[in-house]
Amino acid sequence: MSISPLMPVYPRCGVRPVRGEHCHLIDEDGTRYLDFASGIAVNLLGHSHEGLISAIQKQAETLMHVSNLYGSPQGEKLARQLVDATFADTVFFTNSGAEAVETAIKTARAYHQHEGDTSKFELITFANAFHGRTMATISASNQEKMHHGFSPLLAGFKYAEFDNLESAKALMGPNTAGFLVEPIQGEGGIRPASQEFMQGLRALADEHDLMLVLDEVQSGVARTGKMYAHEHYGIAPDIMATAKGIGGGFPLGACLATEKAARGMTFGTHGSTYGGNPLAMAAGSAVMEAVANDEFLASVAEKGERLRSRLEQFIGNYPELFELVRGKGLMLGMKMKVESRPFFVHLRDNHQLLTVAAGDNTLRVLPPLVLGDAEIEEFFEKLSAGAASYEVPGDG
Ligand SMILES: *Cc1c(COP(=O)(O)O)cnc(C)c1O
């Protein structure tokens, strides 16, 4: 047998973390890495946050799982925290981002079909989007590398150009149920949508009674210096998927909706065995307690601005390597002029700095939101050393 016991769908690297301390990961052999990847925008409180650990420990000792057949004081608490902090009136809990987007897709379809209009099932989505790896969520993306081997895709998705309102308008028709969009594309390369685009989608949805569905799985939960990135645009969605940061590292996602948008999600229409289990709810509540306040959000915005302006200065020293810096808060990307992936590997393997590669030749900078001055200094030391020692592969 030559297949590995772990199904070989990930090209895993040589870093094998066994422990986390605040903004660092420690490898099997004791090597310390500065973690500006945060498990891909997940560990927003870092790796050893006392409040999060004790909330999980306490809940694990008390009650870990019960069925959704019973009442859920823990779920009511976290749903209330989310409703209080957002546009939403109601919340469905999932275990992952893809499930949260799935729920959002079902909610948007059910909004129309609940009233008997079965023609409106199509969501207009956007080029280079990432919505997860289930059949519906890969069907919602135009990225062929995620489709290969899995056809037929699910019907009901049309792909418009990202950040191009005219392109979205051109795809609208009698079957259109709504729009599904990341306000800031994450995997696509930290590409923030423009103000005009987001407000334009909101206006189109209002005008035609369509659902504006936001995928804030990566951009949400204080990452950009607001609770959710759409707040930067002065708009609110009808339906929104959140996950990644919401559990601080514990698997948790949610689909949020207004009362109106959720009209099709009635008794028996949807469910999840694990979704909303007390352990996940305790983790989510601890995260919300830490981040859903003006002081914390302001600190993220301030650190984001500081990191960004220093990055902009820094790339000026290496105009042959870097093109620009983009993003909001602590969701930042450095678009490179040379191939970004080998540079990301160089930073990781030669300078013990963890970042995340993304589309559009972009290096993602996604530190834990609790980082301090010391970690910012360490980041620039490693990044500077990495850029100074970098030899672009294939240049001879
Ligand atoms: C990560 C991500 C997902 C999928 O989340 P999973 O928890 O991996 O299923 C969906 N949408 C966006 C924008 C993401 O970044």
CSV table of C-alpha atoms in Angstrom, one decimal, residues 9-261:
chain,number,residue,atom,x,y,z
A,9,VAL,CA,-5.3,15.9,-0.6
A,10,TYR,CA,-3.0,18.4,1.0
A,11,PRO,CA,0.6,19.0,-0.1
A,12,ARG,CA,1.8,19.3,3.5
A,13,CYS,CA,5.1,21.0,4.3
A,14,GLY,CA,7.8,20.0,6.7
A,15,VAL,CA,6.6,22.3,9.6
A,16,ARG,CA,4.9,20.0,12.1
A,17,PRO,CA,3.5,22.2,14.9
A,18,VAL,CA,2.8,20.5,18.3
A,19,ARG,CA,2.3,23.5,20.5
A,20,GLY,CA,1.1,27.1,20.3
A,21,GLU,CA,2.1,30.1,22.5
A,22,HIS,CA,0.4,33.4,21.8
A,23,CYS,CA,1.6,34.4,18.3
A,24,HIS,CA,4.1,31.6,17.9
A,25,LEU,CA,3.9,27.9,16.9
A,26,ILE,CA,6.4,25.4,18.1
A,27,ASP,CA,7.4,22.5,15.9
A,28,GLU,CA,8.0,18.8,16.8
A,29,ASP,CA,11.8,19.5,16.9
A,30,GLY,CA,11.4,22.7,19.0
A,31,THR,CA,11.7,25.3,16.2
A,32,ARG,CA,9.7,28.5,16.9
A,33,TYR,CA,7.7,30.1,14.1
A,34,LEU,CA,6.1,33.5,14.1
A,35,ASP,CA,2.5,32.8,13.2
A,36,PHE,CA,1.1,35.5,10.8
A,37,ALA,CA,-1.2,32.9,9.3
A,38,SER,CA,-3.4,32.2,12.3
A,39,GLY,CA,-4.5,28.8,10.9
A,40,ILE,CA,-5.9,30.9,7.9
A,41,ALA,CA,-7.6,33.7,9.9
A,42,VAL,CA,-8.9,31.3,12.6
A,43,ASN,CA,-6.8,31.8,15.8
A,44,LEU,CA,-7.8,35.4,16.3
A,45,LEU,CA,-7.0,35.3,20.1
A,46,GLY,CA,-3.6,33.6,19.4
A,47,HIS,CA,-2.8,30.1,20.6
A,48,SER,CA,-3.0,30.1,24.4
A,49,HIS,CA,-5.7,32.6,25.3
A,50,GLU,CA,-6.7,31.9,28.9
A,51,GLY,CA,-10.3,33.0,28.6
A,52,LEU,CA,-10.9,30.8,25.6
A,53,ILE,CA,-9.1,27.8,27.1
A,54,SER,CA,-11.0,28.0,30.4
A,55,ALA,CA,-14.4,28.5,28.7
A,56,ILE,CA,-13.8,25.3,26.7
A,57,GLN,CA,-12.4,23.4,29.7
A,58,LYS,CA,-15.3,24.4,31.9
A,59,GLN,CA,-17.9,23.5,29.3
A,60,ALA,CA,-16.2,20.1,28.5
A,61,GLU,CA,-16.4,19.2,32.2
A,62,THR,CA,-20.1,20.2,32.3
A,63,LEU,CA,-21.7,19.2,29.1
A,64,MET,CA,-20.1,18.5,25.7
A,65,HIS,CA,-22.8,17.5,23.4
A,66,VAL,CA,-26.6,17.2,23.4
A,67,SER,CA,-29.0,16.9,20.5
A,68,ASN,CA,-30.8,19.8,18.9
A,69,LEU,CA,-34.0,18.1,20.0
A,70,TYR,CA,-33.5,19.8,23.3
A,71,GLY,CA,-33.5,23.4,24.4
A,72,SER,CA,-30.1,25.1,24.2
A,73,PRO,CA,-29.3,27.8,26.7
A,74,GLN,CA,-25.7,27.9,25.4
A,75,GLY,CA,-26.9,28.4,21.8
A,76,GLU,CA,-29.4,31.0,22.8
A,77,LYS,CA,-26.6,32.9,24.5
A,78,LEU,CA,-24.3,33.0,21.5
A,79,ALA,CA,-27.1,33.6,19.0
A,80,ARG,CA,-28.1,36.6,21.2
A,81,GLN,CA,-24.5,37.9,21.2
A,82,LEU,CA,-24.4,37.7,17.4
A,83,VAL,CA,-27.8,39.3,16.9
A,84,ASP,CA,-26.8,42.1,19.2
A,85,ALA,CA,-23.5,42.7,17.4
A,86,THR,CA,-24.8,42.5,13.8
A,87,PHE,CA,-27.6,43.2,11.3
A,88,ALA,CA,-29.1,39.8,11.9
A,89,ASP,CA,-32.3,38.7,13.7
A,90,THR,CA,-31.6,35.0,13.7
A,91,VAL,CA,-28.7,32.5,13.6
A,92,PHE,CA,-28.2,28.9,12.5
A,93,PHE,CA,-25.0,27.2,13.9
A,94,THR,CA,-22.8,25.0,11.8
A,95,ASN,CA,-19.4,23.3,12.3
A,96,SER,CA,-17.5,24.9,9.4
A,97,GLY,CA,-17.5,27.7,6.8
A,98,ALA,CA,-18.7,25.6,3.9
A,99,GLU,CA,-21.7,24.5,5.9
A,100,ALA,CA,-22.4,28.0,6.8
A,101,VAL,CA,-22.4,29.0,3.1
A,102,GLU,CA,-24.5,26.0,2.3
A,103,THR,CA,-27.0,27.1,4.8
A,104,ALA,CA,-26.9,30.6,3.4
A,105,ILE,CA,-27.5,29.3,-0.2
A,106,LYS,CA,-30.5,27.2,1.1
A,107,THR,CA,-31.9,30.2,3.0
A,108,ALA,CA,-31.7,32.4,-0.1
A,109,ARG,CA,-33.5,29.8,-2.2
A,110,ALA,CA,-36.1,29.1,0.4
A,111,TYR,CA,-36.8,32.8,0.7
A,112,HIS,CA,-38.3,32.7,-2.8
A,113,GLN,CA,-39.6,29.1,-2.9
A,114,HIS,CA,-41.3,29.3,0.5
A,115,GLU,CA,-43.9,31.6,-1.1
A,116,GLY,CA,-44.2,29.1,-4.0
A,117,ASP,CA,-42.0,30.9,-6.5
A,118,THR,CA,-39.8,28.0,-7.6
A,119,SER,CA,-38.3,29.8,-10.5
A,120,LYS,CA,-35.9,31.9,-8.4
A,121,PHE,CA,-33.1,29.6,-7.5
A,122,GLU,CA,-30.0,31.1,-9.1
A,123,LEU,CA,-27.3,32.9,-7.3
A,124,ILE,CA,-24.9,35.2,-9.1
A,125,THR,CA,-21.4,34.7,-7.7
A,126,PHE,CA,-18.0,36.1,-8.7
A,127,ALA,CA,-14.8,35.1,-10.4
A,128,ASN,CA,-12.1,33.7,-8.2
A,129,ALA,CA,-14.4,33.4,-5.2
A,130,PHE,CA,-13.8,30.8,-2.6
A,131,HIS,CA,-16.8,29.5,-0.7
A,132,GLY,CA,-15.7,26.1,0.6
A,133,ARG,CA,-15.3,22.5,-0.7
A,134,THR,CA,-18.7,21.0,-0.6
A,135,MET,CA,-20.6,20.3,-3.9
A,136,ALA,CA,-22.7,23.4,-3.6
A,137,THR,CA,-19.8,25.7,-2.5
A,138,ILE,CA,-17.4,24.5,-5.3
A,139,SER,CA,-20.3,25.0,-7.7
A,140,ALA,CA,-20.6,28.5,-6.5
A,141,SER,CA,-17.0,29.3,-7.6
A,142,ASN,CA,-15.7,29.5,-11.1
A,143,GLN,CA,-12.4,28.1,-10.1
A,144,GLU,CA,-11.9,25.0,-12.3
A,145,LYS,CA,-9.1,23.6,-10.2
A,146,MET,CA,-11.7,22.9,-7.5
A,147,HIS,CA,-14.2,21.3,-10.0
A,148,HIS,CA,-11.9,18.8,-11.6
A,149,GLY,CA,-13.0,15.2,-11.0
A,150,PHE,CA,-16.2,16.2,-9.3
A,151,SER,CA,-18.7,16.8,-12.1
A,152,PRO,CA,-21.6,17.3,-12.5
A,153,LEU,CA,-21.7,20.5,-10.5
A,154,LEU,CA,-24.8,21.7,-8.8
A,155,ALA,CA,-27.0,23.9,-11.0
A,156,GLY,CA,-28.0,27.4,-10.1
A,157,PHE,CA,-24.8,29.5,-10.1
A,158,LYS,CA,-23.7,32.1,-12.6
A,159,TYR,CA,-20.3,33.7,-12.4
A,160,ALA,CA,-19.8,37.5,-12.9
A,161,GLU,CA,-16.6,39.5,-12.8
A,162,PHE,CA,-15.7,40.4,-9.2
A,163,ASP,CA,-16.1,44.1,-8.4
A,164,ASN,CA,-17.9,44.7,-11.7
A,165,LEU,CA,-21.5,45.8,-11.2
A,166,GLU,CA,-22.3,45.8,-14.9
A,167,SER,CA,-21.2,42.2,-15.2
A,168,ALA,CA,-23.5,41.2,-12.4
A,169,LYS,CA,-26.4,43.1,-13.8
A,170,ALA,CA,-25.9,41.4,-17.2
A,171,LEU,CA,-26.5,38.0,-15.6
A,172,MET,CA,-29.7,38.9,-13.9
A,173,GLY,CA,-32.9,37.2,-15.1
A,174,PRO,CA,-36.2,35.6,-14.1
A,175,ASN,CA,-34.3,32.8,-12.2
A,176,THR,CA,-32.1,35.1,-10.1
A,177,ALA,CA,-32.5,34.6,-6.4
A,178,GLY,CA,-29.7,36.9,-5.3
A,179,PHE,CA,-26.0,37.5,-5.1
A,180,LEU,CA,-23.3,35.6,-3.1
A,181,VAL,CA,-20.1,37.6,-2.6
A,182,GLU,CA,-17.1,38.0,-0.4
A,183,PRO,CA,-16.7,41.7,0.4
A,184,ILE,CA,-13.0,41.1,0.6
A,185,GLN,CA,-11.9,38.1,-1.4
A,186,GLY,CA,-9.6,36.0,0.8
A,187,GLU,CA,-8.2,33.0,-1.2
A,188,GLY,CA,-8.6,35.1,-4.3
A,189,GLY,CA,-5.8,37.4,-3.0
A,190,ILE,CA,-7.1,39.8,-0.3
A,191,ARG,CA,-9.0,41.8,-2.9
A,192,PRO,CA,-11.5,44.3,-1.2
A,193,ALA,CA,-14.6,45.1,-3.3
A,194,SER,CA,-15.1,48.8,-4.1
A,195,GLN,CA,-17.7,50.9,-2.3
A,196,GLU,CA,-19.7,51.4,-5.5
A,197,PHE,CA,-19.8,47.6,-6.2
A,198,MET,CA,-21.1,46.6,-2.7
A,199,GLN,CA,-23.6,49.5,-2.5
A,200,GLY,CA,-24.6,48.7,-6.1
A,201,LEU,CA,-25.4,45.1,-5.3
A,202,ARG,CA,-27.4,46.2,-2.2
A,203,ALA,CA,-29.4,48.6,-4.4
A,204,LEU,CA,-30.0,45.9,-7.1
A,205,ALA,CA,-31.2,43.4,-4.4
A,206,ASP,CA,-33.5,46.0,-2.9
A,207,GLU,CA,-34.9,47.0,-6.3
A,208,HIS,CA,-35.6,43.4,-7.4
A,209,ASP,CA,-36.4,41.7,-4.1
A,210,LEU,CA,-33.2,39.6,-4.3
A,211,MET,CA,-31.1,38.2,-1.4
A,212,LEU,CA,-27.7,39.8,-0.8
A,213,VAL,CA,-25.7,37.0,0.7
A,214,LEU,CA,-22.2,37.7,2.0
A,215,ASP,CA,-19.5,35.2,2.7
A,216,GLU,CA,-17.6,36.7,5.6
A,217,VAL,CA,-16.1,33.4,6.6
A,218,GLN,CA,-12.6,34.9,6.3
A,219,SER,CA,-13.3,38.7,6.6
A,220,GLY,CA,-15.6,38.5,9.7
A,221,VAL,CA,-15.2,38.5,13.5
A,222,ALA,CA,-13.1,41.7,14.0
A,223,ARG,CA,-10.5,40.7,11.4
A,224,THR,CA,-10.8,44.0,9.5
A,225,GLY,CA,-11.3,46.2,12.5
A,226,LYS,CA,-15.1,46.0,12.3
A,227,MET,CA,-17.1,43.1,13.5
A,228,TYR,CA,-17.9,42.3,9.8
A,229,ALA,CA,-16.3,43.8,6.7
A,230,HIS,CA,-19.6,44.9,5.2
A,231,GLU,CA,-19.7,47.6,7.9
A,232,HIS,CA,-16.9,49.4,6.0
A,233,TYR,CA,-19.3,49.7,3.1
A,234,GLY,CA,-22.2,51.2,5.0
A,235,ILE,CA,-24.5,48.3,3.9
A,236,ALA,CA,-26.0,45.2,5.5
A,237,PRO,CA,-26.7,41.9,3.9
A,238,ASP,CA,-29.9,39.8,4.1
A,239,ILE,CA,-27.9,36.6,4.8
A,240,MET,CA,-24.3,36.1,5.9
A,241,ALA,CA,-22.0,33.2,6.5
A,242,THR,CA,-19.4,33.4,9.3
A,243,ALA,CA,-16.9,30.8,10.5
A,244,LYS,CA,-13.1,30.7,10.9
A,245,GLY,CA,-12.4,33.3,13.6
A,246,ILE,CA,-15.7,32.9,15.4
A,247,GLY,CA,-14.6,29.8,17.3
A,248,GLY,CA,-11.0,31.1,17.9
A,249,GLY,CA,-9.8,27.7,16.8
A,250,PHE,CA,-12.7,25.6,17.9
A,251,PRO,CA,-14.7,24.4,14.8
A,252,LEU,CA,-17.7,26.7,14.5
A,253,GLY,CA,-19.6,28.5,11.8
A,254,ALA,CA,-23.0,30.2,11.5
A,255,CYS,CA,-25.5,31.5,9.0
A,256,LEU,CA,-27.0,34.8,10.1
A,257,ALA,CA,-30.1,36.3,8.5
A,258,THR,CA,-32.7,38.9,8.9
A,259,GLU,CA,-36.2,37.8,9.9
A,260,LYS,CA,-37.5,38.5,6.4
A,261,ALA,CA,-34.7,36.6,4.7
